[in-house]
CSV table of C-alpha atoms in Angstrom, one decimal:
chain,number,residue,atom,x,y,z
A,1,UNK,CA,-4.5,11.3,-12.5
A,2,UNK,CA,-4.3,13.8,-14.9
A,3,UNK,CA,-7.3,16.2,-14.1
A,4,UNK,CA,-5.8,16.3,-10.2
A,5,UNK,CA,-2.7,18.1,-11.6
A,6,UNK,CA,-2.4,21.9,-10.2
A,7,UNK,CA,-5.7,20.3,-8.0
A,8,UNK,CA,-5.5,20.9,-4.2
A,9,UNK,CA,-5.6,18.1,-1.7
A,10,UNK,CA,-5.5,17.9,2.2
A,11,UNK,CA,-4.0,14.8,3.9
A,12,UNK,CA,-4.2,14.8,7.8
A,13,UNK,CA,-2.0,12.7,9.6
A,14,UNK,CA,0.6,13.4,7.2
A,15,UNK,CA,4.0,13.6,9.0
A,16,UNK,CA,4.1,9.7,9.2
A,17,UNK,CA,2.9,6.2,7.8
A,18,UNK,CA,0.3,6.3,5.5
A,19,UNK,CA,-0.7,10.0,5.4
A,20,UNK,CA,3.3,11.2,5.0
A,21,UNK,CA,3.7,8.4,1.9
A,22,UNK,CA,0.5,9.4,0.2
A,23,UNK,CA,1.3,13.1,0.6
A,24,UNK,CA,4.7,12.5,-1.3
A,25,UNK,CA,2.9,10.5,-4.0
A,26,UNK,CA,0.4,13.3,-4.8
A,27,UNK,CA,2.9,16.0,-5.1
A,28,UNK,CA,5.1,13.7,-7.2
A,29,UNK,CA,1.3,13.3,-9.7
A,30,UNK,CA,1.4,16.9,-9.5
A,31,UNK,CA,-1.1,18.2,-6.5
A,32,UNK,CA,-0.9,20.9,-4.4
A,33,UNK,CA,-0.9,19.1,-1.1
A,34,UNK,CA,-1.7,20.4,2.6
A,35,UNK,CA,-0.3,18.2,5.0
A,36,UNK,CA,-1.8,18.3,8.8
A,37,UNK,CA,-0.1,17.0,11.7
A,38,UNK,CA,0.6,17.9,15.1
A,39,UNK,CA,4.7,17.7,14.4
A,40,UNK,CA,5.0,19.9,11.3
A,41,UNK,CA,8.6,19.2,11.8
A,42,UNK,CA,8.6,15.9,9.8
A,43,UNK,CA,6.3,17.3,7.0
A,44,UNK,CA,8.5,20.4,6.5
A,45,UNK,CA,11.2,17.8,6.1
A,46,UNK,CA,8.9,15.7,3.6
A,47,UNK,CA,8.3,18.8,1.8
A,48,UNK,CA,12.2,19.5,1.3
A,49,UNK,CA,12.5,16.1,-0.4
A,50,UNK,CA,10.2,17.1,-2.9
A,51,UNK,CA,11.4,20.4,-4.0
A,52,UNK,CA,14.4,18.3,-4.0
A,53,UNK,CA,13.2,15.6,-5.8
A,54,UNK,CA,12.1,17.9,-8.7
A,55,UNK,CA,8.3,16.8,-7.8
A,56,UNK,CA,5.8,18.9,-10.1
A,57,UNK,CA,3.6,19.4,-7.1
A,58,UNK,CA,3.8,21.2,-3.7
A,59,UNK,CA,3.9,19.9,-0.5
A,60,UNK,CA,2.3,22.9,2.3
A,61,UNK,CA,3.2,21.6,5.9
A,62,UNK,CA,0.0,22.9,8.5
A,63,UNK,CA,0.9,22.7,12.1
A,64,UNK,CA,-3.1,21.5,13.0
A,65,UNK,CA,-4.1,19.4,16.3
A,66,UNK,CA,-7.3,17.4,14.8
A,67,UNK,CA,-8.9,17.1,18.3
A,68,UNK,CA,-9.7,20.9,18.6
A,69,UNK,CA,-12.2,22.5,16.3
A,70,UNK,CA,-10.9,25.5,16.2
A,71,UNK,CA,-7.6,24.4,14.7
A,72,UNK,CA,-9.3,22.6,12.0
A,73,UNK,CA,-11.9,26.0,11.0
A,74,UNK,CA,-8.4,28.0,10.8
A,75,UNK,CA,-6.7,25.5,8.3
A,76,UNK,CA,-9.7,25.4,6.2
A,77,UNK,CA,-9.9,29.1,6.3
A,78,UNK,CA,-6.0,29.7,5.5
A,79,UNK,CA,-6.5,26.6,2.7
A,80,UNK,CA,-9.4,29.2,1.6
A,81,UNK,CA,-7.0,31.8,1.7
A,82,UNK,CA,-4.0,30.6,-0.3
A,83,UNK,CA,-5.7,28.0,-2.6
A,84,UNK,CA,-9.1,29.1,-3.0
A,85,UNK,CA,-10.1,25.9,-1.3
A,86,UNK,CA,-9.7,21.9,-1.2
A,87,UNK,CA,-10.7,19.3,-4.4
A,88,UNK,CA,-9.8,16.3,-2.4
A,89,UNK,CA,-10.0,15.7,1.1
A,90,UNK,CA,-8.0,12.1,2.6
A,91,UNK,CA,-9.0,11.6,6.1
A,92,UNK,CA,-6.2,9.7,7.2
A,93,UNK,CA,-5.5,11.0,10.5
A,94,UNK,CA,-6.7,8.4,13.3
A,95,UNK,CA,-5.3,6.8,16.8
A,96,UNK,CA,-5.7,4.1,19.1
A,97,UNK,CA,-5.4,3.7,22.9
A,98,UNK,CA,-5.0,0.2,24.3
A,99,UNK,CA,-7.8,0.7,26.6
A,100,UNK,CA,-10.3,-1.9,27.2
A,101,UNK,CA,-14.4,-1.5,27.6
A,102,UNK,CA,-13.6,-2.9,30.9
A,103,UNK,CA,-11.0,-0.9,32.3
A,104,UNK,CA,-10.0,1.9,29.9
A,105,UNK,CA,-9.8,5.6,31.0
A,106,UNK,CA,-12.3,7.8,29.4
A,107,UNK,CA,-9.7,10.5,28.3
A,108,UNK,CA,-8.6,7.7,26.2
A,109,UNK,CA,-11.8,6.9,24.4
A,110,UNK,CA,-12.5,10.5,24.4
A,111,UNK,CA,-9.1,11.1,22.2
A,112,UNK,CA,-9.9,8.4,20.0
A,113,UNK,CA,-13.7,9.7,19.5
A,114,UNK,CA,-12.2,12.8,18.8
A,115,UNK,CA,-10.1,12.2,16.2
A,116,UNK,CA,-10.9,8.9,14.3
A,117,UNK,CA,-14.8,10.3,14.5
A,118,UNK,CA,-15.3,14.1,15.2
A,119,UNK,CA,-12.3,15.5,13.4
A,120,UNK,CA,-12.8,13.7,10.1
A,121,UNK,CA,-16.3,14.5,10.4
A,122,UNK,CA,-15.4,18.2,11.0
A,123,UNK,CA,-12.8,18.0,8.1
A,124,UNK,CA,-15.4,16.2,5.7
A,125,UNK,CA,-18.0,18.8,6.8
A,126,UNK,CA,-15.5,21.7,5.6
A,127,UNK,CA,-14.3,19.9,2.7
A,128,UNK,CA,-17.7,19.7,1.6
A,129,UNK,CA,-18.7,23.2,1.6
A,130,UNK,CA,-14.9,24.3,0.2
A,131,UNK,CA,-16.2,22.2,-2.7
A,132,UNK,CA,-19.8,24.0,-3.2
A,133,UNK,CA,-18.8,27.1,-2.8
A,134,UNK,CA,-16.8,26.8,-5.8
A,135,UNK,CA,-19.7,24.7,-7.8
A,136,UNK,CA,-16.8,22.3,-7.7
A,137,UNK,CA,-18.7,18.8,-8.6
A,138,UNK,CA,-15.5,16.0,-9.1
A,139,UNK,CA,-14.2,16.7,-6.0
A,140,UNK,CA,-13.3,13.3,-4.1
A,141,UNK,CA,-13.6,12.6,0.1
A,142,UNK,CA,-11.7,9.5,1.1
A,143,UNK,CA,-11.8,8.1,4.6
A,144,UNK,CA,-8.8,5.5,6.0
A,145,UNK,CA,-10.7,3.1,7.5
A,146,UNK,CA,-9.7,-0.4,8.7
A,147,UNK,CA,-10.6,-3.9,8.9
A,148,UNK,CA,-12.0,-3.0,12.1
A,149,UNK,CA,-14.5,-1.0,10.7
A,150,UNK,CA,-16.4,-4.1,9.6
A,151,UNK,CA,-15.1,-6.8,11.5
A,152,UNK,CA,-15.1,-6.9,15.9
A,153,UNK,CA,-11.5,-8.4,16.5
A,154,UNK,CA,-11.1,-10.4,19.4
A,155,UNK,CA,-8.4,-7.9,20.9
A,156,UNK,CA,-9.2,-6.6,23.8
A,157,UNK,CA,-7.3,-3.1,23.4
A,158,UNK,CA,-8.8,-2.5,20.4
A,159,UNK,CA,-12.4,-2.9,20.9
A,160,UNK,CA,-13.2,0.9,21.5
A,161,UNK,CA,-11.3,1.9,18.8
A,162,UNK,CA,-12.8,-0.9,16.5
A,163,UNK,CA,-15.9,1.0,18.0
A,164,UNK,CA,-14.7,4.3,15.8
A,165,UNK,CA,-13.5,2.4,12.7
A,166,UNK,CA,-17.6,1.2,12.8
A,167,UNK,CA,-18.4,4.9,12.8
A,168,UNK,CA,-16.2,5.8,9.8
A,169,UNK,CA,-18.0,2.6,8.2
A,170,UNK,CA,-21.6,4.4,9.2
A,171,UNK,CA,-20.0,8.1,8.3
A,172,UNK,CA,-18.9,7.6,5.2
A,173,UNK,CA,-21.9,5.6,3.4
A,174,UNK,CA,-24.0,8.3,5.1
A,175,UNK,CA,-21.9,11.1,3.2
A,176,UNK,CA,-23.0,9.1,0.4
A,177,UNK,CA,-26.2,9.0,0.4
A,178,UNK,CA,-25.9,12.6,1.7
A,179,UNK,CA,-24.4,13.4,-1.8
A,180,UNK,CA,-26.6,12.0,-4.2
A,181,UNK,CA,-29.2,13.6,-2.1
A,182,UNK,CA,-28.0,16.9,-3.2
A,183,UNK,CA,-27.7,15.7,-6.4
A,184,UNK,CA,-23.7,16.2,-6.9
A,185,UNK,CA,-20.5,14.2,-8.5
A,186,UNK,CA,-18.4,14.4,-5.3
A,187,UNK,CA,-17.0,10.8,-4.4
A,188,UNK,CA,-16.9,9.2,-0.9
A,189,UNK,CA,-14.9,6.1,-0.5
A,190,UNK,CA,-13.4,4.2,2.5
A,191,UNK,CA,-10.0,2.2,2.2
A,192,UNK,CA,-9.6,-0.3,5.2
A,193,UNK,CA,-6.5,-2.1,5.1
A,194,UNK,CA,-5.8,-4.9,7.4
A,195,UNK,CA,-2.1,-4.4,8.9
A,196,UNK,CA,0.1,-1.8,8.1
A,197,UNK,CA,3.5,-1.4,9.0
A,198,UNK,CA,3.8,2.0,10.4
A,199,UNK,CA,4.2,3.3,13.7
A,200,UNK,CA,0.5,2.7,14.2
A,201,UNK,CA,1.8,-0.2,16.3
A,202,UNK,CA,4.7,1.2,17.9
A,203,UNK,CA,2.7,4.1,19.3
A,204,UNK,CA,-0.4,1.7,20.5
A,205,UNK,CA,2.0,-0.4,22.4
A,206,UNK,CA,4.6,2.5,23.5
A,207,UNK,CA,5.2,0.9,27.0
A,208,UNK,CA,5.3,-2.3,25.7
A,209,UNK,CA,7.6,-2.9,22.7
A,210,UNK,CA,7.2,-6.9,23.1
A,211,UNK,CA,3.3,-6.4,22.6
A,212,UNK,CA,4.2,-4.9,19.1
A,213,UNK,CA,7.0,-7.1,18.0
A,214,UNK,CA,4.2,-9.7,18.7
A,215,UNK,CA,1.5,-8.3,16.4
A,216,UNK,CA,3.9,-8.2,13.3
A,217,UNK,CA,5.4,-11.6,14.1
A,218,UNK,CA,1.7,-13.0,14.4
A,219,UNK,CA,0.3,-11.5,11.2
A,220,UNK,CA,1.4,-10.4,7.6
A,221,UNK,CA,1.2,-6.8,7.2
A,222,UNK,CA,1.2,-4.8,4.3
A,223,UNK,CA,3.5,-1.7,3.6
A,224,UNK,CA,2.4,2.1,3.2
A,225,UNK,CA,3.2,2.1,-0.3
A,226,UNK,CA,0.0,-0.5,-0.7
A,227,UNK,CA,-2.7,2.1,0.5
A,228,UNK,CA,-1.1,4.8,-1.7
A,229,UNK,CA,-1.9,2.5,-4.7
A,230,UNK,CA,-5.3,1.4,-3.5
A,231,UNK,CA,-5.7,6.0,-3.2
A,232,UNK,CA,-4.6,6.8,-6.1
A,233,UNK,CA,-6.3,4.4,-8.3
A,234,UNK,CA,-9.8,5.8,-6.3
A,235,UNK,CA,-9.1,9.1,-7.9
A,236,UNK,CA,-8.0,7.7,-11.2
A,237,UNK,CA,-11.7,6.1,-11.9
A,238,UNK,CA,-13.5,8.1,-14.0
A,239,UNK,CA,-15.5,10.6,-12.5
A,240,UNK,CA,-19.3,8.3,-13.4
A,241,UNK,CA,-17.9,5.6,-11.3
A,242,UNK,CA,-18.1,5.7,-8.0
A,243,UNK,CA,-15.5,3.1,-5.8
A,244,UNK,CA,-17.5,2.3,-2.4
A,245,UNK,CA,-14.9,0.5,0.1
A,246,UNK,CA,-11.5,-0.9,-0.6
A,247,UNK,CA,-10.7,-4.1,1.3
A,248,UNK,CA,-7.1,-5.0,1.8
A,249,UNK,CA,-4.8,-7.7,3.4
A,250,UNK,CA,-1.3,-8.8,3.1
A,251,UNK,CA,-1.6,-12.7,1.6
């Protein structure tokens, strides 16, 4: 991890879980680290620890909703700004809604669409051309994807979201070919982990606690820490090699 050190990185979704745990590990390997989320609160906290913690790196807390474009264009442009631009981009940010394909309410899908699909689109998009613009060639994009994303579960109240995990699938191994096209170093990569215990869960099944204590008693799940390692071992692979998908479960 070395060549990341003084390096910028943007995690979304970085107040909680997954994004909030990887956040803290790249500042603690020396990044400068913009963390997104809607409740800034908890990264401003996160970001307190650190200094605290004697961390090399920085932690930057961006109050950003991911579902309007707008908000998205301004972060990239203050990132610009104050950092010259991003080196890696982790697209962790992502939501479901227990809606069915039979019943669900189209403001749901249309919330998951938006984030899972267009925002880390958007974000990739911007990433991208943070990187050019600096002839920046080792950057690295890395997509949280899911078991879901290759695999139709047969859940019920996940099936639209599985639905945008495909897309990610589609998304990034388009990005890749998209790269090479243009003849550049920049690294896509997906990591799709099976069951995490976050508050990915508690927040699907808000009105229905039972439902959730039911998904963890039914399977294994692995912990945040686990897709941290599975990250930064990605972006310790030597820039010729090039890590497609990560597949993980709990055993």
């Amino acid at each position: 991890m070395e060549r990341w050190q003084g390096r910028v990185a943007l995690v979304t979704g970085a107040s909680v879980g997954i994004g909030a745990a990887v956040a803290v590990e790249l500042v603690r390997l020396g990044m400068k680290v913009v963390g997104c989320a809607r409740d800034v609160g908890k990264i401003q906290k996160l970001a307190a620890e650190c200094r605290s913690a004697g961390h090399p790196g920085v932690l930057v807390p961006f109050k950003c909703d991911l579902s309007k474009e707008e908000e998205i264009l301004a972060m990239f442009a203050a990132i610009k700004e104050q950092y010259k631009g991003v080196d890696v981009c982790i697209n962790n940010a992502g939501l479901a809604h227990p809606e069915t394909l039979l019943n669900g309410k189209t403001n749901s899908w249309k919330n998951m669409m938006n984030v899972n699909v267009l925002a880390l689109s958007i974000c990739t998009r911007e990433a991208y051309q943070s990187m050019k613009e600096r002839n920046v060639d080792d950057g690295h994009i890395i997509n949280l994807n899911s078991v879901c994303g290759h695999h139709v579960l047969p859940v019920a109240d996940l099936h639209f979201y599985t639905a945008t995990k495909y897309a990610v699938t589609a998304l990034t191994e388009g990005l890749r070919q998209e790269l090479r096209a243009e003849k550049t170093h920049i690294r896509a990569t997906c990591i799709s982990p099976g069951l995490v215990d976050t508050e990915f869960a508690s927040r699907l099944h808000s009105d229905n606690p039972e439902k959730k204590d039911g998904i963890y008693a039914a399977y294994k799940s692995l912990e945040a820490k686990d897709i941290v390692s599975a990250i930064t071992y990605v972006l310790s692979a030597p820039p010729h090699v090039q890590i497609k998908d990560i597949h993980i479960e709990a055993v």
